[in-house]
CSV table of C-alpha atoms in Angstrom, one decimal:
chain,number,residue,atom,x,y,z
A,1,MET,CA,6.4,-10.0,-32.3
A,2,ARG,CA,7.5,-7.9,-29.3
A,3,LEU,CA,7.5,-10.8,-26.8
A,4,ALA,CA,9.1,-13.5,-29.0
A,5,GLY,CA,11.3,-15.9,-27.0
A,6,ARG,CA,9.5,-15.2,-23.7
A,7,VAL,CA,7.4,-17.6,-21.7
A,8,ALA,CA,4.3,-16.5,-19.8
A,9,VAL,CA,2.0,-18.1,-17.2
A,10,VAL,CA,-1.5,-16.8,-17.0
A,11,THR,CA,-3.9,-18.0,-14.3
A,12,GLY,CA,-7.6,-18.0,-14.7
A,13,ALA,CA,-7.2,-18.2,-18.5
A,14,SER,CA,-10.2,-20.3,-19.6
A,15,ARG,CA,-12.4,-17.2,-20.0
A,16,GLY,CA,-12.7,-13.5,-19.4
A,17,LEU,CA,-9.6,-11.3,-18.8
A,18,GLY,CA,-7.3,-14.3,-18.4
A,19,ARG,CA,-8.2,-15.7,-21.8
A,20,ALA,CA,-7.9,-12.3,-23.5
A,21,ILE,CA,-4.5,-11.7,-21.9
A,22,ALA,CA,-3.2,-15.2,-22.9
A,23,LEU,CA,-4.3,-14.6,-26.5
A,24,ALA,CA,-2.7,-11.1,-26.6
A,25,LEU,CA,0.6,-12.3,-25.2
A,26,ALA,CA,0.7,-15.2,-27.7
A,27,ALA,CA,-0.1,-12.8,-30.6
A,28,GLU,CA,3.1,-10.9,-29.6
A,29,GLY,CA,5.2,-14.1,-29.7
A,30,ALA,CA,5.1,-15.3,-26.1
A,31,ALA,CA,4.7,-19.0,-25.4
A,32,VAL,CA,1.8,-19.2,-22.9
A,33,ALA,CA,1.0,-21.7,-20.1
A,34,VAL,CA,-2.8,-21.4,-19.9
A,35,SER,CA,-3.9,-22.2,-16.4
A,36,GLY,CA,-7.4,-22.7,-14.9
A,37,ARG,CA,-9.7,-25.3,-13.5
A,38,THR,CA,-12.2,-25.6,-16.3
A,39,GLU,CA,-11.5,-28.4,-18.7
A,40,GLN,CA,-15.2,-28.9,-19.7
A,41,VAL,CA,-18.0,-26.4,-20.1
A,42,TRP,CA,-20.9,-27.4,-17.8
A,43,ASP,CA,-22.8,-24.1,-17.5
A,44,ASP,CA,-23.6,-21.8,-20.4
A,45,ARG,CA,-23.1,-18.8,-18.1
A,46,LEU,CA,-19.4,-19.6,-17.8
A,47,PRO,CA,-18.2,-20.6,-21.3
A,48,GLY,CA,-14.7,-21.5,-22.2
A,49,THR,CA,-12.0,-24.0,-21.2
A,50,ILE,CA,-8.2,-23.9,-20.9
A,51,GLY,CA,-8.2,-26.2,-23.9
A,52,ASP,CA,-10.2,-23.8,-25.9
A,53,THR,CA,-7.8,-21.0,-25.1
A,54,VAL,CA,-4.8,-23.1,-26.1
A,55,ALA,CA,-6.5,-24.1,-29.4
A,56,ASP,CA,-7.1,-20.5,-30.2
A,57,ILE,CA,-3.5,-19.7,-29.6
A,58,GLU,CA,-2.2,-22.6,-31.6
A,59,ALA,CA,-4.5,-22.0,-34.6
A,60,PRO,CA,-2.5,-19.1,-36.0
A,61,GLY,CA,0.8,-20.7,-35.1
A,62,GLY,CA,1.3,-19.8,-31.5
A,63,ARG,CA,2.7,-22.0,-28.8
A,64,ALA,CA,0.8,-22.9,-25.6
A,65,VAL,CA,0.1,-25.6,-23.1
A,66,ALA,CA,-3.0,-26.1,-20.9
A,67,VAL,CA,-2.3,-26.8,-17.2
A,68,ARG,CA,-5.2,-27.6,-15.0
A,69,ALA,CA,-4.6,-26.2,-11.5
A,70,ASP,CA,-6.6,-25.6,-8.4
A,71,LEU,CA,-4.8,-22.6,-6.8
A,72,THR,CA,-6.1,-23.5,-3.4
A,73,ASP,CA,-3.9,-26.6,-3.5
A,74,ARG,CA,-0.2,-25.8,-2.9
A,75,GLU,CA,0.8,-29.0,-4.8
A,76,ASP,CA,-1.1,-27.8,-7.8
A,77,VAL,CA,0.5,-24.4,-7.6
A,78,ALA,CA,4.0,-26.0,-7.7
A,79,ARG,CA,3.0,-28.4,-10.4
A,80,LEU,CA,1.7,-25.5,-12.6
A,81,VAL,CA,5.1,-23.8,-12.5
A,82,GLN,CA,7.0,-27.0,-13.2
A,83,ALA,CA,4.7,-28.1,-16.0
A,84,ALA,CA,5.0,-24.7,-17.7
A,85,ARG,CA,8.7,-24.7,-17.4
A,86,ASP,CA,9.1,-28.3,-18.6
A,87,ALA,CA,6.8,-27.6,-21.6
A,88,LEU,CA,7.9,-24.1,-22.7
A,89,GLY,CA,11.1,-23.1,-20.9
A,90,PRO,CA,12.1,-20.6,-18.2
A,91,ILE,CA,9.2,-18.3,-17.2
A,92,THR,CA,9.7,-14.5,-17.6
A,93,ILE,CA,6.1,-13.3,-17.5
A,94,LEU,CA,3.6,-14.1,-14.8
A,95,VAL,CA,0.0,-12.8,-14.9
A,96,ASN,CA,-1.8,-13.5,-11.6
A,97,ASN,CA,-5.4,-13.1,-12.9
A,98,ALA,CA,-7.3,-15.9,-11.1
A,99,ALA,CA,-9.7,-14.7,-8.5
A,100,PHE,CA,-12.8,-15.8,-6.6
A,101,THR,CA,-16.0,-14.1,-5.7
A,102,ALA,CA,-18.4,-15.6,-3.2
A,103,PRO,CA,-20.5,-17.6,-3.7
A,104,GLY,CA,-18.2,-18.8,-6.5
A,105,ARG,CA,-19.2,-20.7,-9.6
A,106,PRO,CA,-22.8,-22.0,-9.9
A,107,PRO,CA,-23.1,-25.7,-8.8
A,108,ALA,CA,-22.2,-28.3,-11.4
A,109,PRO,CA,-25.0,-30.7,-12.5
A,110,GLY,CA,-25.6,-33.2,-9.7
A,111,ASP,CA,-24.1,-31.1,-7.0
A,112,GLN,CA,-26.1,-30.3,-3.9
A,113,PRO,CA,-27.5,-26.7,-4.2
A,114,ARG,CA,-25.9,-24.2,-1.8
A,115,ALA,CA,-27.9,-22.8,1.0
A,116,LYS,CA,-29.2,-19.3,0.3
A,117,PRO,CA,-27.7,-16.5,2.3
A,118,ALA,CA,-29.8,-15.1,5.1
A,119,ARG,CA,-29.4,-11.6,3.9
A,120,SER,CA,-27.5,-9.5,1.3
A,121,THR,CA,-26.8,-5.8,0.9
A,122,ARG,CA,-28.1,-6.1,-2.7
A,123,PRO,CA,-29.7,-8.9,-4.6
A,124,GLY,CA,-27.0,-10.9,-6.3
A,125,TRP,CA,-24.2,-9.2,-4.5
A,126,PRO,CA,-22.6,-11.1,-1.6
A,127,GLY,CA,-22.1,-8.7,1.3
A,128,PHE,CA,-20.5,-9.0,4.7
A,129,VAL,CA,-23.5,-10.5,6.5
A,130,SER,CA,-24.1,-13.2,3.9
A,131,THR,CA,-20.4,-14.2,3.4
A,132,PRO,CA,-19.2,-16.9,5.8
A,133,LEU,CA,-15.6,-16.8,7.0
A,134,ALA,CA,-14.7,-19.9,4.8
A,135,ALA,CA,-15.7,-18.0,1.7
A,136,PHE,CA,-14.0,-14.8,2.8
A,137,ARG,CA,-10.8,-16.8,3.3
A,138,ARG,CA,-11.0,-18.5,-0.1
A,139,HIS,CA,-10.7,-15.1,-1.8
A,140,PHE,CA,-7.3,-14.7,-0.2
A,141,ASP,CA,-6.3,-18.3,-0.9
A,142,ILE,CA,-6.6,-17.7,-4.6
A,143,ALA,CA,-5.9,-14.0,-5.2
A,144,VAL,CA,-3.2,-13.5,-2.6
A,145,PHE,CA,-1.6,-16.7,-1.2
A,146,ALA,CA,-1.4,-18.4,-4.6
A,147,ALA,CA,-0.1,-15.3,-6.2
A,148,TYR,CA,2.5,-15.0,-3.5
A,149,GLU,CA,3.7,-18.5,-4.1
A,150,LEU,CA,3.6,-18.2,-7.9
A,151,MET,CA,5.8,-15.1,-7.7
A,152,GLN,CA,8.2,-16.9,-5.4
A,153,LEU,CA,8.4,-19.9,-7.7
A,154,THR,CA,8.8,-18.0,-11.0
A,155,SER,CA,11.1,-15.2,-9.9
A,156,PRO,CA,14.3,-17.4,-9.9
A,157,ASP,CA,13.7,-17.9,-13.7
A,158,MET,CA,13.4,-14.1,-14.2
A,159,ILE,CA,16.5,-13.4,-12.1
A,160,ALA,CA,18.5,-15.9,-14.1
A,161,ALA,CA,17.2,-14.4,-17.3
A,162,GLY,CA,18.2,-10.9,-16.3
A,163,GLY,CA,14.7,-9.6,-16.1
A,164,GLY,CA,11.0,-10.3,-16.3
A,165,SER,CA,7.5,-9.0,-15.6
A,166,ILE,CA,4.9,-9.8,-13.0
A,167,ILE,CA,1.4,-8.4,-13.6
A,168,ASN,CA,-1.2,-8.8,-10.8
A,169,ILE,CA,-4.8,-8.2,-11.9
A,170,THR,CA,-6.6,-6.0,-9.4
A,171,SER,CA,-9.9,-4.0,-9.3
A,172,VAL,CA,-11.4,-0.8,-8.1
A,173,ALA,CA,-13.2,-3.0,-5.6
A,174,SER,CA,-10.1,-2.7,-3.5
A,175,ARG,CA,-11.1,0.9,-2.7
A,176,LEU,CA,-14.8,0.5,-2.3
A,177,PRO,CA,-17.0,1.5,-0.6
A,178,GLY,CA,-14.6,4.2,0.6
A,179,ASN,CA,-15.2,6.5,3.5
A,180,GLY,CA,-18.6,6.7,5.1
A,181,PRO,CA,-21.4,7.6,5.8
A,182,TYR,CA,-23.2,5.8,3.0
A,183,ALA,CA,-26.3,7.7,1.9
A,184,ASP,CA,-26.4,5.6,-1.3
A,185,ARG,CA,-26.1,1.9,-0.6
A,186,SER,CA,-27.5,0.6,-3.8
A,187,GLY,CA,-24.2,-0.7,-5.1
A,188,GLY,CA,-23.5,-3.3,-2.5
A,189,VAL,CA,-20.0,-4.3,-1.3
A,190,LEU,CA,-17.6,-7.3,-2.0
A,191,PRO,CA,-15.6,-7.6,1.3
A,192,GLY,CA,-13.8,-10.8,0.3
A,193,TYR,CA,-13.0,-9.9,-3.3
A,194,GLY,CA,-12.2,-6.2,-2.6
A,195,GLY,CA,-10.2,-7.1,0.5
A,196,SER,CA,-8.1,-9.6,-1.3
A,197,LYS,CA,-7.4,-7.2,-4.1
A,198,ALA,CA,-6.3,-4.5,-1.6
A,199,ALA,CA,-3.9,-7.1,-0.1
A,200,LEU,CA,-2.7,-8.0,-3.6
A,201,GLU,CA,-1.9,-4.4,-4.4
A,202,HIS,CA,0.2,-4.0,-1.2
A,203,LEU,CA,1.9,-7.3,-1.9
A,204,THR,CA,2.7,-6.1,-5.5
A,205,GLN,CA,4.6,-3.1,-4.1
A,206,CYS,CA,6.5,-5.3,-1.5
A,207,VAL,CA,7.6,-7.7,-4.2
A,208,ALA,CA,8.5,-4.9,-6.6
A,209,PHE,CA,10.7,-3.4,-3.8
A,210,ASP,CA,12.5,-6.7,-3.2
A,211,LEU,CA,13.0,-7.5,-6.9
A,212,ALA,CA,14.0,-4.0,-8.0
A,213,ALA,CA,17.7,-5.0,-8.3
A,214,HIS,CA,16.9,-7.8,-10.7
A,215,ASN,CA,15.2,-5.8,-13.6
A,216,ILE,CA,11.8,-7.4,-12.8
A,217,ALA,CA,8.8,-5.1,-13.1
A,218,VAL,CA,6.0,-6.0,-10.7
A,219,ASN,CA,2.8,-4.0,-11.2
A,220,ALA,CA,-0.9,-4.3,-10.5
A,221,LEU,CA,-3.3,-3.7,-13.4
A,222,ALA,CA,-6.9,-2.6,-12.9
A,223,PRO,CA,-9.7,-2.1,-15.4
A,224,SER,CA,-10.3,1.7,-15.7
A,225,LYS,CA,-13.9,0.9,-16.6
A,226,PRO,CA,-16.0,-2.2,-15.9
A,227,ILE,CA,-15.4,-5.1,-18.3
A,228,LEU,CA,-18.4,-7.4,-18.8
A,229,THR,CA,-16.5,-10.7,-18.4
A,230,PRO,CA,-18.6,-13.9,-17.8
A,231,GLY,CA,-17.6,-13.6,-14.1
A,232,LEU,CA,-18.8,-10.0,-13.7
A,233,SER,CA,-21.9,-10.6,-15.8
A,234,TYR,CA,-22.9,-13.4,-13.4
A,235,TYR,CA,-23.4,-10.7,-10.7
A,236,ALA,CA,-24.3,-7.5,-12.6
A,237,ARG,CA,-24.7,-5.9,-16.0
A,238,ASP,CA,-26.1,-2.5,-15.3
A,239,PHE,CA,-23.1,-0.3,-16.2
A,240,ASP,CA,-23.3,2.9,-18.2
A,241,ASP,CA,-19.8,2.8,-19.6
A,242,VAL,CA,-17.7,-0.3,-20.1
A,243,ALA,CA,-14.4,-1.4,-21.7
A,244,SER,CA,-13.5,-4.5,-23.6
A,245,ALA,CA,-11.4,-7.5,-22.5
A,246,ASP,CA,-9.3,-7.2,-25.6
A,247,GLU,CA,-8.5,-3.6,-24.8
A,248,PHE,CA,-7.5,-4.6,-21.3
A,249,ALA,CA,-5.3,-7.4,-22.6
A,250,GLN,CA,-3.4,-4.9,-24.8
A,251,ALA,CA,-2.5,-3.0,-21.6
A,252,ALA,CA,-1.2,-6.2,-20.1
A,253,VAL,CA,1.0,-6.7,-23.2
A,254,GLN,CA,2.4,-3.2,-22.7
A,255,LEU,CA,3.1,-3.8,-19.0
A,256,ALA,CA,5.0,-7.0,-19.9
A,257,ARG,CA,7.4,-4.7,-21.8
A,258,VAL,CA,7.9,-1.8,-19.5
A,259,ASP,CA,11.4,-0.8,-18.2
A,260,ALA,CA,11.6,-2.1,-14.7
A,261,ALA,CA,13.8,0.7,-13.7
A,262,VAL,CA,11.0,3.2,-14.5
A,263,VAL,CA,7.7,1.4,-14.0
A,264,THR,CA,7.4,-1.0,-11.0
A,265,GLY,CA,5.4,-1.1,-7.8
A,266,ARG,CA,2.5,0.7,-9.5
A,267,VAL,CA,-1.2,0.2,-9.3
A,268,ILE,CA,-2.3,1.3,-12.7
A,269,GLY,CA,-5.6,1.6,-14.6
A,270,HIS,CA,-5.5,0.0,-18.0
A,271,ARG,CA,-6.3,3.2,-19.8
A,272,GLN,CA,-3.3,4.9,-18.2
A,273,VAL,CA,-1.1,2.2,-19.7
A,274,LEU,CA,-2.6,2.5,-23.2
A,275,ASP,CA,-2.2,6.3,-23.1
A,276,GLY,CA,1.6,5.6,-23.0
A,277,SER,CA,2.2,8.8,-21.2
A,278,PHE,CA,3.2,7.4,-17.8
A,279,ALA,CA,6.5,5.7,-18.8
A,280,PRO,CA,8.6,4.6,-21.7
A,281,PHE,CA,8.5,1.0,-22.9
A,282,THR,CA,11.4,-1.3,-23.6
A,283,ALA,CA,12.2,-2.1,-27.2
């Protein structure tokens, strides 16, 4: 139980990578605040709720609390941190996993259907032309601005505890499509999602720099291979080689234990972490 006595907040933890990370942290002894918006499944394409994740943590004896939070709402962001602290204690692990990809979740039953985009670079992939500014901004509201505030709100707990770990979940989308010209345009682009991840990676390094004196490791963790989470599967499935969410979650557990004097301010692929060759781990 390498994380016994520690308290973690994981955003976007009703399904996919967030759920896998929450379960993996709990399996190592951490108490986990499971955050997300989904309290009830209403679309089979997006299974899982924050209550389901908590139930799966508690079944083998783990400790967790479900906290519904809309990360575009600053009051919800502050309430999430306070609720986690009140229920579980001072927070020493933060996983900023929640993200948004236009056009977002499919409409709930009874909602008005969204207008179809006028054009897309690839069917099913929202590109620049078909992504309105409001949707582009929403990527940053969730992946960058909420992460910024959550790091500000939880870092005092980590400073008081003498250390902690912040893990920001990023993606190879931050570096795509890369330098042109683009002879092969079959893959499409995600300007909002990729742009917000690029900003999150830079923010990770800035926060790591400022917290370096406090034994707080701040790193960005990216899948080394595509992981077919419900969110990604909603857009695409045609990948030749994939990794599992559970494998990625084990890398997050390892990052939660790194020596902040050695590994901080890194953008790391999860396979690099699992190899164990890039840095020693704390006991």
